[in-house]
mmCIF file of C-alpha atoms in Angstrom:
data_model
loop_
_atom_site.group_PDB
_atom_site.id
_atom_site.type_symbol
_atom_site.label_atom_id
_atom_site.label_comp_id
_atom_site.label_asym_id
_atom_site.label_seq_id
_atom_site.Cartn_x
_atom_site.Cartn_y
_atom_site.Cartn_z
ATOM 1 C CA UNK O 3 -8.602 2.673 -17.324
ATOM 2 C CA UNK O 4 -11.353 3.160 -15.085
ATOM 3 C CA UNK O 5 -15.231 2.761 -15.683
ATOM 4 C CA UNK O 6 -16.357 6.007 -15.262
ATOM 5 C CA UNK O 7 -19.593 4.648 -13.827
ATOM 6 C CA UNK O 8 -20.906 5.325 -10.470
ATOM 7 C CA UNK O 9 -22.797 2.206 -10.440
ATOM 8 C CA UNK O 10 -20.160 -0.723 -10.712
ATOM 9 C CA UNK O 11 -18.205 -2.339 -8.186
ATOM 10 C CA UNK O 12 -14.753 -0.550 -7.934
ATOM 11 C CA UNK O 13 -11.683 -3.290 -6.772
ATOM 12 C CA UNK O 14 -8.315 -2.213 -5.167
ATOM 13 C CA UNK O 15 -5.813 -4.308 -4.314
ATOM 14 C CA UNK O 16 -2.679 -2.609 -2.541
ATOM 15 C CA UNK O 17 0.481 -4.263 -2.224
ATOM 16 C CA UNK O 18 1.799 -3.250 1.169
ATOM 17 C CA UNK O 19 5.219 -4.397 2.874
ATOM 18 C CA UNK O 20 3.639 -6.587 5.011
ATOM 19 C CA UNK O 21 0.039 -7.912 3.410
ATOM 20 C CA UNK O 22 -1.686 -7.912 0.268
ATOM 21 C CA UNK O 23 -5.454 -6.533 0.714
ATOM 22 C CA UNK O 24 -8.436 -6.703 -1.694
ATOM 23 C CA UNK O 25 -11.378 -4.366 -0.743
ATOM 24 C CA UNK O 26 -14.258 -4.025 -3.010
ATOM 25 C CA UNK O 27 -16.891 -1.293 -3.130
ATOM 26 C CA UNK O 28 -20.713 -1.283 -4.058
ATOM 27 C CA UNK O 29 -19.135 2.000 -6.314
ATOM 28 C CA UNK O 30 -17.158 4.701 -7.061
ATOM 29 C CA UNK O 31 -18.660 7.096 -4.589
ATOM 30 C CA UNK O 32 -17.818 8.859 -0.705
ATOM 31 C CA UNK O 33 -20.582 6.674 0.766
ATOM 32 C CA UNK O 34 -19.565 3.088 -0.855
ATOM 33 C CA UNK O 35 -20.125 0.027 0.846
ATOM 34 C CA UNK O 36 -17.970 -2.732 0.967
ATOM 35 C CA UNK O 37 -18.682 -5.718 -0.516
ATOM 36 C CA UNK O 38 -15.584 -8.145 -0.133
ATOM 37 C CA UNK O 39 -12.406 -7.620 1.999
ATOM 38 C CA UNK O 40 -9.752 -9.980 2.207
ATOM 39 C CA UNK O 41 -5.898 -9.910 2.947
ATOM 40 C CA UNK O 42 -3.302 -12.202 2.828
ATOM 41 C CA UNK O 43 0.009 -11.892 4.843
ATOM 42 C CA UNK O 44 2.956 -12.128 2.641
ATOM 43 C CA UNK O 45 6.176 -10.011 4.558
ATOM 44 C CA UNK O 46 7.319 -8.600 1.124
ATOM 45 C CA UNK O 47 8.873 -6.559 3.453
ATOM 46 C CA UNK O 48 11.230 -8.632 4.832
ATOM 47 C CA UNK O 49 12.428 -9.951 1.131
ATOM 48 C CA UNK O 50 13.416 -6.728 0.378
ATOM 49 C CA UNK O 51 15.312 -6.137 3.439
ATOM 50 C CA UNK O 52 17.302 -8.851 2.910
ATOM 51 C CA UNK O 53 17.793 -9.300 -0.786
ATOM 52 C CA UNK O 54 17.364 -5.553 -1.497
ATOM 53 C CA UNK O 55 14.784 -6.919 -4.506
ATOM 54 C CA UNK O 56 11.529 -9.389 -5.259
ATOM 55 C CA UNK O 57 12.944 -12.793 -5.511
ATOM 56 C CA UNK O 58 11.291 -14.896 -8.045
ATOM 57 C CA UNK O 59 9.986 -17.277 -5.351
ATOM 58 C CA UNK O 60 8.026 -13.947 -4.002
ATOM 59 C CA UNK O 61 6.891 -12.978 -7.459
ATOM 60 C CA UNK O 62 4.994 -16.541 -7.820
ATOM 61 C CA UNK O 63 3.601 -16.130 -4.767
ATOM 62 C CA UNK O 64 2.388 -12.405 -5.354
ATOM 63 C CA UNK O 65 1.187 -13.395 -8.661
ATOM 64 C CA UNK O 66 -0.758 -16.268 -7.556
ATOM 65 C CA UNK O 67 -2.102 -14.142 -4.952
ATOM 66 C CA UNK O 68 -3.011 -11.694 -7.541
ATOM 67 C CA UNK O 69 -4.732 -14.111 -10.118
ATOM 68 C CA UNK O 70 -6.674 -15.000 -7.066
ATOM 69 C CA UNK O 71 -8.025 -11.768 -6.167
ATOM 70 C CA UNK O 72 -8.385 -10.242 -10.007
ATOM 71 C CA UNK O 73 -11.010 -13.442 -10.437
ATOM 72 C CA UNK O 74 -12.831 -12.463 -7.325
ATOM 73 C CA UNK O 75 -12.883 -9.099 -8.500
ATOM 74 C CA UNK O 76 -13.765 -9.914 -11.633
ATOM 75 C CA UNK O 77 -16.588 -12.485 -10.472
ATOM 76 C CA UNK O 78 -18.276 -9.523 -8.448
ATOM 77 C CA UNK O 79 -19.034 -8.042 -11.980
ATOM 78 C CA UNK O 80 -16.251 -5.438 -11.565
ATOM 79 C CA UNK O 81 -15.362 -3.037 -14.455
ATOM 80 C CA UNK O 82 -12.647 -0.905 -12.092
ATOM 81 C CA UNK O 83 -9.331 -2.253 -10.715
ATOM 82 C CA UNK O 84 -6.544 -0.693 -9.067
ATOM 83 C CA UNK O 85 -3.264 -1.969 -7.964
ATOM 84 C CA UNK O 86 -1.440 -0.100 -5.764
ATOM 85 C CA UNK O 87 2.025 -1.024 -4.250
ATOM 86 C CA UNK O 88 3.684 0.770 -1.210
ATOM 87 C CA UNK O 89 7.225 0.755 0.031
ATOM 88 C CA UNK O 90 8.214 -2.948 -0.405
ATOM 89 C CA UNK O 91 7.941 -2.283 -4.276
ATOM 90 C CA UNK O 92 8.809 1.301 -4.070
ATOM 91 C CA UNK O 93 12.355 0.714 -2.972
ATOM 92 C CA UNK O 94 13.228 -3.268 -4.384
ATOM 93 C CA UNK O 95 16.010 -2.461 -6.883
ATOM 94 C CA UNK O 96 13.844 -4.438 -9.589
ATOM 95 C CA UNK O 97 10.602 -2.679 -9.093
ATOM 96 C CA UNK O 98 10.431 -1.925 -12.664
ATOM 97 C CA UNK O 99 10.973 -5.307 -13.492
ATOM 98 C CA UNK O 100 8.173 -6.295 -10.836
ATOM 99 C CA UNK O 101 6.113 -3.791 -12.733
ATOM 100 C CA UNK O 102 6.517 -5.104 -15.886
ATOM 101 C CA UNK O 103 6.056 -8.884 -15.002
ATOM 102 C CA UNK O 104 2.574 -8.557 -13.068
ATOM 103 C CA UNK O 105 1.392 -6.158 -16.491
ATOM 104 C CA UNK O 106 2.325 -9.131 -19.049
ATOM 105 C CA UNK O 107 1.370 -11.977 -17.029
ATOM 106 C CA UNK O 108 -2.248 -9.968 -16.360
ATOM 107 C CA UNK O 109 -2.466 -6.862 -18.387
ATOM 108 C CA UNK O 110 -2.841 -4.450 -15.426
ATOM 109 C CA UNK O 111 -0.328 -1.478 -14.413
ATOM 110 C CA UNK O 112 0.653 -1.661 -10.730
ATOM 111 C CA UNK O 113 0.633 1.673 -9.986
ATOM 112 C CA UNK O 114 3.575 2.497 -7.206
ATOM 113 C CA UNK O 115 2.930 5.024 -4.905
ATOM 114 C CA UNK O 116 5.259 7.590 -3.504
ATOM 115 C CA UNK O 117 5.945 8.263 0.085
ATOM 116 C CA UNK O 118 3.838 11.677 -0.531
ATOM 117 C CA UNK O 119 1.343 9.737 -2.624
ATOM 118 C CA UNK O 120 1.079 7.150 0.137
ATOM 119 C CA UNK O 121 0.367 10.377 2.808
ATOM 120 C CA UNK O 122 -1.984 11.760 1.191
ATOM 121 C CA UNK O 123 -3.840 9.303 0.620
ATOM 122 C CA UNK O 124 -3.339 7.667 4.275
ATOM 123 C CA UNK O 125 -4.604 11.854 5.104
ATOM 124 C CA UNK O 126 -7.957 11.025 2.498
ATOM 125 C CA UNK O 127 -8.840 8.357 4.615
ATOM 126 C CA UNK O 128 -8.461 9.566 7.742
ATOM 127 C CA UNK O 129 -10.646 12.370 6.529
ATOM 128 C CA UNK O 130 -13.460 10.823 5.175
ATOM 129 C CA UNK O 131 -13.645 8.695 8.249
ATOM 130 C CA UNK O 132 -13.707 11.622 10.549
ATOM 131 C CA UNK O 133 -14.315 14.647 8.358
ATOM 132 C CA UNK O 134 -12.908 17.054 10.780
ATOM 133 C CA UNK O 135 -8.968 16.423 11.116
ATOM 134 C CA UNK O 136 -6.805 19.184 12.440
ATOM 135 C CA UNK O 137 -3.218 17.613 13.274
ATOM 136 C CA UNK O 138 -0.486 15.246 12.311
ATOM 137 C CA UNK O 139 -1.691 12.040 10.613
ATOM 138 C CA UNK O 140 0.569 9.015 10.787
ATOM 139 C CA UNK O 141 0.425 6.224 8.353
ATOM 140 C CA UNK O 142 2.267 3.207 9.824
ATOM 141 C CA UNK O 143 2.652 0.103 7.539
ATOM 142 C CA UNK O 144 5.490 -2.950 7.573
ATOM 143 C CA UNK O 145 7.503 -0.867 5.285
ATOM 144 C CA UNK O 146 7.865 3.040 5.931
ATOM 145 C CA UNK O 147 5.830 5.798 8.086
ATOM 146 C CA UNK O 148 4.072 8.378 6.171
ATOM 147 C CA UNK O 149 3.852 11.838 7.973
ATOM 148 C CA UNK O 150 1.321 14.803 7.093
ATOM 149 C CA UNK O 151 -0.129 17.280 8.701
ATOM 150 C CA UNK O 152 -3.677 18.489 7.725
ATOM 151 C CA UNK O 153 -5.556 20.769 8.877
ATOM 152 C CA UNK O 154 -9.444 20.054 7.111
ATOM 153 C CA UNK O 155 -9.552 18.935 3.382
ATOM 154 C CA UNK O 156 -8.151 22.027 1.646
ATOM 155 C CA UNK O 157 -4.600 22.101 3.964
ATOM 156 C CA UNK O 158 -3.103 18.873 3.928
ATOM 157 C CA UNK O 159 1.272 19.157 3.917
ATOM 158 C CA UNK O 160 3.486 15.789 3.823
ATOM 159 C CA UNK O 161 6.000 16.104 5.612
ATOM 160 C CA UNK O 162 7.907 12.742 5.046
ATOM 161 C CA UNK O 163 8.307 9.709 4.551
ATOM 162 C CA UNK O 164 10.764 7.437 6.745
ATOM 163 C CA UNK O 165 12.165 3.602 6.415
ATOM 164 C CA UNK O 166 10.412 2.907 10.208
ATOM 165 C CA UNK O 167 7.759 0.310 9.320
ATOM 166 C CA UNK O 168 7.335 -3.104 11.747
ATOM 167 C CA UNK O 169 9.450 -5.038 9.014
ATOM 168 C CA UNK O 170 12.276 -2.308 8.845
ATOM 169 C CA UNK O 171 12.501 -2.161 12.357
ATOM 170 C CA UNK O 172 12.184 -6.228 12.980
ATOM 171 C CA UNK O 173 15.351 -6.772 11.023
ATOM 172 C CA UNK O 174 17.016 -3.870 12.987
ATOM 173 C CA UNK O 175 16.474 -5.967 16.540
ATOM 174 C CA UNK O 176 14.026 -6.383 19.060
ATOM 175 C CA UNK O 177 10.878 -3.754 19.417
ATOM 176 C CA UNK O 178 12.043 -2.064 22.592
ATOM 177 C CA UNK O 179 15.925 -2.319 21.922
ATOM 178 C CA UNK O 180 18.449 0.685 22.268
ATOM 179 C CA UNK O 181 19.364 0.003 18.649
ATOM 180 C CA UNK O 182 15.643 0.396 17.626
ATOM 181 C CA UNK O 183 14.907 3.586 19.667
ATOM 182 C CA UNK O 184 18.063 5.315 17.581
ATOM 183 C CA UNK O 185 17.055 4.584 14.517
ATOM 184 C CA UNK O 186 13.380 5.704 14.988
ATOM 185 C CA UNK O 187 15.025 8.428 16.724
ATOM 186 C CA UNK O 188 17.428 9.436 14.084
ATOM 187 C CA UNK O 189 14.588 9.174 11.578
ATOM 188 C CA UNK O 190 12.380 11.180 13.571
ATOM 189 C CA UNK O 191 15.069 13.983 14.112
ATOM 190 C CA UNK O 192 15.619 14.377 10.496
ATOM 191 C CA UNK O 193 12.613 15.990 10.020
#
């Protein structure tokens, strides 16, 4: 549960496909300054792709990871901390599992995000970094591509979500290969 005040340091730590990121904020506000930043390149990605789950080899390593960054967190006096995963998590076969194991081992709920979730918030940021955004917003991470079109902060549509992250498309063959122009293609076309 989050500390509803404005004045503590506020922690998120999203589990992507690719890395694992810490950012804290000075607070919970649209003009907070960061105070730490760190990521560590993991490939979760590529685990998945392969085993179609987290192996427990992963898990350790995520959870060290984890223990890690909840002490920083915690040593920077702050009351708020999210976890958010992304696609990795979203579509391992054990994610519940996952889930589970990071709550008992440090009594925090890893929140997953949606492909829409993950837009719309990829859209947030875009907009609070540039306040006037009138197009189609991309978010590209190891994992998926997030889609939405917004058009200012009261009009913001996803429009999908698509397996076409650097990971994905790593284990489908080289960057500029036939093979990987279908599938981004075929992706593409489906919406």
């Amino acid at each position: 549960m989050l500390n509803r005040s404005k004045h503590t340091p506020f922690s998120i730590i999203d589990i992507g496909s690719f890395s694992i990121r810490l950012v804290i904020y000075d607070s919970i506000s649209v003009a907070a300054r960061t105070v730490f930043n760190e990521k560590v390149i993991i490939n979760l990605g590529k685990v998945v792709e392969k085993k179609g789950k987290i192996d427990l080899i992963s898990f350790n390593l995520l959870s060290d990871i984890l223990e890690r960054f909840i002490s920083i967190s915690r040593s920077l006096k702050s009351e708020n901390l999210v976890i958010l995963a992304t696609a990795a998590i979203r579509n391992a076969k054990n994610n519940v599992e996952f889930v589970n194991g990071i709550y008992k081992r440090f009594g925090i709920r890893v929140k997953v995000l949606t492909g829409e979730e993950e837009g719309i918030l990829a859209a947030l940021g875009v907009f609070y970094s540039h306040k006037s955004v009138n197009g189609i917003i991309g978010d590209l991470g190891g994992g998926s591509l997030e889609l939405i079109q917004m058009k200012g902060i009261n009009n913001i549509k996803f429009l999908n979500s698509f397996l076409v992250g650097h990971t994905v498309l790593k284990n489908i063959g080289d960057y500029n290969s036939l093979k990987v122009n279908k599938y981004i293609e075929k992706n593409l076309n489906s919406l």
